[in-house]
Short mmCIF file of N, CA and C in Angstrom, two decimals:
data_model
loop_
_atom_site.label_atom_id
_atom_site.label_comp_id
_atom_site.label_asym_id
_atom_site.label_seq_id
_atom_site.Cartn_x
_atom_site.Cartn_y
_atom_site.Cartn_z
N UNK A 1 158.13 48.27 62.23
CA UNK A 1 158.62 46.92 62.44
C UNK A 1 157.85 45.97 61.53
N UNK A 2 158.44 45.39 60.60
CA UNK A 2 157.80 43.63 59.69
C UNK A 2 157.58 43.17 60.60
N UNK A 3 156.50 42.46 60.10
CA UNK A 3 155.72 41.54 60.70
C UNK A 3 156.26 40.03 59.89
N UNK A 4 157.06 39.39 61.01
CA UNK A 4 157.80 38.55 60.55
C UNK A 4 157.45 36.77 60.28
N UNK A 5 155.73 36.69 60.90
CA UNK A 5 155.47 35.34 60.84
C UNK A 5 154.35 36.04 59.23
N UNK A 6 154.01 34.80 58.78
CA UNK A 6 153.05 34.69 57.79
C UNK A 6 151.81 34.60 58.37
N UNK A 7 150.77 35.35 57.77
CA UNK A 7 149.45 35.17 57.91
C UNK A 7 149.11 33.76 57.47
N UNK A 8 148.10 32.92 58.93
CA UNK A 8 148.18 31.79 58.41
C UNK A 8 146.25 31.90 58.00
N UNK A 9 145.82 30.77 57.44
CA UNK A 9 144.96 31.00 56.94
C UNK A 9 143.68 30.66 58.05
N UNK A 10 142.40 31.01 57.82
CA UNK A 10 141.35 31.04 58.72
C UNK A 10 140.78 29.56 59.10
N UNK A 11 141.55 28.52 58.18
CA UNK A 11 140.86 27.51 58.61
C UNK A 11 142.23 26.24 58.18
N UNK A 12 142.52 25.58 59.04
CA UNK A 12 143.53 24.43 59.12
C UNK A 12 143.44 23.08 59.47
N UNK A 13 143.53 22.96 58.61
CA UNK A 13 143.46 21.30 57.88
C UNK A 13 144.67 20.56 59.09
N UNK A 14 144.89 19.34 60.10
CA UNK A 14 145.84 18.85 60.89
C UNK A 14 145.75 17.82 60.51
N UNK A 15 144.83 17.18 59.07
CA UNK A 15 145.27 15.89 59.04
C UNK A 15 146.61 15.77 58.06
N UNK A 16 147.48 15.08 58.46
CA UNK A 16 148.76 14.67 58.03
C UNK A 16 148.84 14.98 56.45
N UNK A 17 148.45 14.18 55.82
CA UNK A 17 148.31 14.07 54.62
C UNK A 17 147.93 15.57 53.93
N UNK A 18 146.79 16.25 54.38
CA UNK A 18 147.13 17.95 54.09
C UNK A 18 148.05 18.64 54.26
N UNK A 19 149.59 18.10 54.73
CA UNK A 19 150.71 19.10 55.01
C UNK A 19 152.21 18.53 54.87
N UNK A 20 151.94 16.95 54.75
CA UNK A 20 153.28 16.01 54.25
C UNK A 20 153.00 15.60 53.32
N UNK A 21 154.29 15.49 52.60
CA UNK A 21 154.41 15.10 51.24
C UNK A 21 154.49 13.33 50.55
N UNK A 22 155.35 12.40 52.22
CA UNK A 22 155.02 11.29 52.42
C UNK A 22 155.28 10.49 53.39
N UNK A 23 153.29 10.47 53.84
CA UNK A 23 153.36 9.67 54.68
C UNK A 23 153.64 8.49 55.04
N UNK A 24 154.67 7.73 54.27
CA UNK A 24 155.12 6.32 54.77
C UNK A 24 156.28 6.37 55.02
N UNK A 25 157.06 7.65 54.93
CA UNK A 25 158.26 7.59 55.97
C UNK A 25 158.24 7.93 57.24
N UNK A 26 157.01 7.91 57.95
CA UNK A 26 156.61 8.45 59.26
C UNK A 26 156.20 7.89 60.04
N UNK A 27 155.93 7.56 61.66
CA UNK A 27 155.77 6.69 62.15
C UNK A 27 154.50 7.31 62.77
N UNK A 28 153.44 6.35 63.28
CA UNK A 28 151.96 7.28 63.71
C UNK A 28 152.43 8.34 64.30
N UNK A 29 153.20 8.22 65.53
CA UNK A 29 153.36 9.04 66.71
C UNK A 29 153.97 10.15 66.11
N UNK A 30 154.76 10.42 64.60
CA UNK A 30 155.87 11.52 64.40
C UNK A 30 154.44 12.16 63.45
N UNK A 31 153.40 11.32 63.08
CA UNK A 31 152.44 11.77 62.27
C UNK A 31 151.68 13.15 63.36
N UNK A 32 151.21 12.38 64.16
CA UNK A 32 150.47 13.67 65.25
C UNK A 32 151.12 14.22 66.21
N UNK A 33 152.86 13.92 66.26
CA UNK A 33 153.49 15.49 66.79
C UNK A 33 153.61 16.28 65.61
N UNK A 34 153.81 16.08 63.94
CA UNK A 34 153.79 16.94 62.95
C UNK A 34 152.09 18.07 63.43
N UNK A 35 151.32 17.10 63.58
CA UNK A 35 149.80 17.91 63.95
C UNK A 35 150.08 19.23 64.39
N UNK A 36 150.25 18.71 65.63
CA UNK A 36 150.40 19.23 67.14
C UNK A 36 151.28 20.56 66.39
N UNK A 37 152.40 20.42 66.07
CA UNK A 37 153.24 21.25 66.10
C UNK A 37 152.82 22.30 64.82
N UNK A 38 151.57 21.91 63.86
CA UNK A 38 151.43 22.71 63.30
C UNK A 38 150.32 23.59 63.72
N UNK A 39 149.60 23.00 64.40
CA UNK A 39 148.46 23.76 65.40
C UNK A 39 148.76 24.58 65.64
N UNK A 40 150.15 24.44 66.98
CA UNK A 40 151.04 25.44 67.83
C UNK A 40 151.41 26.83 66.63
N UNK A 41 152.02 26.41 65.54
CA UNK A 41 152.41 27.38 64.73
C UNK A 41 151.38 28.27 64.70
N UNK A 42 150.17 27.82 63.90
CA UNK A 42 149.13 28.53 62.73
C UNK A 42 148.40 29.04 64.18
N UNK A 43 148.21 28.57 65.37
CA UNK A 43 147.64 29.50 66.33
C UNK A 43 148.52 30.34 66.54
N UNK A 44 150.01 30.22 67.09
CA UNK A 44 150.40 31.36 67.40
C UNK A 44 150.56 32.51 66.51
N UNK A 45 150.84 31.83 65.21
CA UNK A 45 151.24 32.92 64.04
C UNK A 45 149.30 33.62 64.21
N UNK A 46 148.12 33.12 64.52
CA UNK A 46 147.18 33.78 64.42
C UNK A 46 146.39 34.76 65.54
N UNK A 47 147.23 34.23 66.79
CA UNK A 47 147.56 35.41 68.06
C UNK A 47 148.02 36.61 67.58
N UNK A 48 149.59 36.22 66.71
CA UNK A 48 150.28 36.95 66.82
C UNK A 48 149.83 38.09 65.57
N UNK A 49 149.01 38.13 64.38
CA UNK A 49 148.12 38.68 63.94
C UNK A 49 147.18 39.48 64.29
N UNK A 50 146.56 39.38 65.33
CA UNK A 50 145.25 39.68 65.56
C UNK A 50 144.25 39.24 65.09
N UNK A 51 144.19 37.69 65.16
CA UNK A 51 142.42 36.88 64.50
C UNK A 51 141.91 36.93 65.53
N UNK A 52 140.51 36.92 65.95
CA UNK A 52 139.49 36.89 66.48
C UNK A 52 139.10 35.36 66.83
N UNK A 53 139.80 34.89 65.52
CA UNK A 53 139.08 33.24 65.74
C UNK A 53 139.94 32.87 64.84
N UNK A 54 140.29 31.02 64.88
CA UNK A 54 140.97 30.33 63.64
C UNK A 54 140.52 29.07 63.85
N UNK A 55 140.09 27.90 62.66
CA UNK A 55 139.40 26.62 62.88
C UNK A 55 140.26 25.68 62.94
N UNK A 56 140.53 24.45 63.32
CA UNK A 56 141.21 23.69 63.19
C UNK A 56 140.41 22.58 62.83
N UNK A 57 140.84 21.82 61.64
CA UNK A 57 139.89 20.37 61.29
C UNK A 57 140.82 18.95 61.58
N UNK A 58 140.04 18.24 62.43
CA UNK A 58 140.78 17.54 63.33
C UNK A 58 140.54 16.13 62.98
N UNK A 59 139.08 16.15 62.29
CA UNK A 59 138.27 14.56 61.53
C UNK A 59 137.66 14.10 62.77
N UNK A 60 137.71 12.71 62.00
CA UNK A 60 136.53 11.82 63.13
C UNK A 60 137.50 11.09 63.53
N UNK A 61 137.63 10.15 62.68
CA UNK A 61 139.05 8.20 63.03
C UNK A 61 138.69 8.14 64.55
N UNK A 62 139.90 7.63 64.85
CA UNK A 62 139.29 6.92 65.96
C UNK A 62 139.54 8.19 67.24
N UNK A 63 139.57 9.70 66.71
CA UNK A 63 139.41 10.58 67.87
C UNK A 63 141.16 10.36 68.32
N UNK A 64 142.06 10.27 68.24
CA UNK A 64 143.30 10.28 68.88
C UNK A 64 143.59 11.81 68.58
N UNK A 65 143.93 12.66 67.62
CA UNK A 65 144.13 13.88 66.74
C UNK A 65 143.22 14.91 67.71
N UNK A 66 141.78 14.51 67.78
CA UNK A 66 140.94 15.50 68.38
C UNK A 66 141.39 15.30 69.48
N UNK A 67 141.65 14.60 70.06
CA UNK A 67 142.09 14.52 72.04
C UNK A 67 143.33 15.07 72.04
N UNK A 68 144.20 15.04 70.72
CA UNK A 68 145.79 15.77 71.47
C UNK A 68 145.39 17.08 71.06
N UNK A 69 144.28 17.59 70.29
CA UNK A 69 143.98 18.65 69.57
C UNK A 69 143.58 19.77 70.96
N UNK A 70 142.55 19.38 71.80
CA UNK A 70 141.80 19.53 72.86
C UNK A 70 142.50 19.49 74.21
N UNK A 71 143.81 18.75 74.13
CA UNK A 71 144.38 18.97 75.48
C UNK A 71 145.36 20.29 74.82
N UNK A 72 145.65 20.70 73.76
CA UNK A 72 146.72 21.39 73.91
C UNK A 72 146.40 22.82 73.53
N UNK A 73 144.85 22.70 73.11
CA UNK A 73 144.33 23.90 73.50
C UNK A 73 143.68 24.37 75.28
N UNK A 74 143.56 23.15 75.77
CA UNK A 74 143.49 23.48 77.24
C UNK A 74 144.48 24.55 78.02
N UNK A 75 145.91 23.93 77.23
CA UNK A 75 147.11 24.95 77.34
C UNK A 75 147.05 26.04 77.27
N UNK A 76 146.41 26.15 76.29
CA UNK A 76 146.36 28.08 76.00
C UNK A 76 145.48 28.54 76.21
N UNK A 77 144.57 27.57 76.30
CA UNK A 77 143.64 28.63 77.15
C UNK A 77 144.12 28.79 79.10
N UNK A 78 144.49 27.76 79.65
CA UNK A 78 144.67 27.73 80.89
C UNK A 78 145.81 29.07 80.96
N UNK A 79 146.90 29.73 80.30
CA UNK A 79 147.63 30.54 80.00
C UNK A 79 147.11 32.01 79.54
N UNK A 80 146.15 31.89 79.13
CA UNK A 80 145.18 33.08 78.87
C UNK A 80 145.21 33.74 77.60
N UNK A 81 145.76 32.53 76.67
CA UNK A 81 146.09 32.77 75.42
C UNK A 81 144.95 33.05 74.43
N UNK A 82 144.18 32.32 74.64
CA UNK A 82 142.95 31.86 73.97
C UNK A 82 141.66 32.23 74.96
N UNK A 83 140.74 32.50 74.14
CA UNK A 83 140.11 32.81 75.03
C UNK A 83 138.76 31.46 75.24
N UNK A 84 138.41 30.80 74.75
CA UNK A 84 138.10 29.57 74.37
C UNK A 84 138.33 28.87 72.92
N UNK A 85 137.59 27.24 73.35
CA UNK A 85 137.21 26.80 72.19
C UNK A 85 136.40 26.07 71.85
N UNK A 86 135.44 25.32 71.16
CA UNK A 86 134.37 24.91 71.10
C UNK A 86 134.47 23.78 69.98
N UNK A 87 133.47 22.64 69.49
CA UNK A 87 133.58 22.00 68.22
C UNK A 87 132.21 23.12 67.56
N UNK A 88 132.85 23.00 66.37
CA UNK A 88 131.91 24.13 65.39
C UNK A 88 130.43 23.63 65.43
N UNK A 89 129.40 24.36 65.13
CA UNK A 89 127.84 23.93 65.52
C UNK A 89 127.61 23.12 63.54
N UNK A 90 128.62 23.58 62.98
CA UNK A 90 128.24 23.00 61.25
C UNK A 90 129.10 22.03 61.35
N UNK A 91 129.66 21.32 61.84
CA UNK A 91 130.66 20.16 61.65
C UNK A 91 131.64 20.09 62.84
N UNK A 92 131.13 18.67 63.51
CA UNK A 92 132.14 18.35 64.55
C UNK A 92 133.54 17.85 64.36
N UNK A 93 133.80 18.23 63.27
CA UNK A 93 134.86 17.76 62.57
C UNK A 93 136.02 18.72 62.95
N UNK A 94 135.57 19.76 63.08
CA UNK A 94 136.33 21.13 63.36
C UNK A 94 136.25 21.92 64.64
N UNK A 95 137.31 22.21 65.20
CA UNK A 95 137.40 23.33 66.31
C UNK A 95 137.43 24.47 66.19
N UNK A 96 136.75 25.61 66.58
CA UNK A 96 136.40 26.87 66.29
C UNK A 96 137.23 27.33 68.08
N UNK A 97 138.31 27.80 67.72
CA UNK A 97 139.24 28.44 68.90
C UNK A 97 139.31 29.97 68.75
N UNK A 98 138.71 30.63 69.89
CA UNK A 98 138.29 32.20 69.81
C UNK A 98 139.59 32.85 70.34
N UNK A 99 140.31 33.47 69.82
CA UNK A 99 141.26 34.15 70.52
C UNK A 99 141.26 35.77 71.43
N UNK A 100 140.62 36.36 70.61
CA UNK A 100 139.93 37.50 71.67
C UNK A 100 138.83 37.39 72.06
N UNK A 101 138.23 38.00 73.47
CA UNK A 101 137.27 38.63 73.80
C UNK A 101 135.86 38.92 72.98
#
């Protein structure tokens, strides 16, 4: 059986501007469901792999990104998807989300 999602990469960039082409046709709120929804992807596509771990870089600003970042890993982990997640000990900039054991 193919393995039909893409290997996503070990470390993911959610600020906007790393993944749209332009941001002034977008409104804040369509800016960080684009986030959100790429999170959801590049984690599941990295479940669905077998990673051990995948980072997410979330920034500083005024923290809105890291709080939708952090509730929606609560999700998967509360689901038993994830097995935690932590802010990285080299930069709080980034979430270090462990998927196995």
């Amino acid at each position: 059986m193919a393995r039909s999602l893409p290997k996503p990469p070990k470390e993911v960039d959610l600020h906007a501007d790393a993944f749209l082409p332009d941001l002034e046709a977008y409104e804040t709120d369509e800016l960080l469901a684009a986030s959100l929804t790429l999170l959801r992807e590049q984690l599941d596509a990295a479940i669905y792999w077998g990673y051990t771990e995948i980072r997410f870089v979330h920034g500083k600003g005024k923290g809105v990104l890291k709080r939708a970042v952090y509730e929606e890993l609560s999700y998967y982990k509360e689901s038993g998807a994830i097995a935690r997640y932590y802010p990285s000990y080299k930069n709080e900039d980034i979430v270090v989300v462990v998927i196995g054991l």
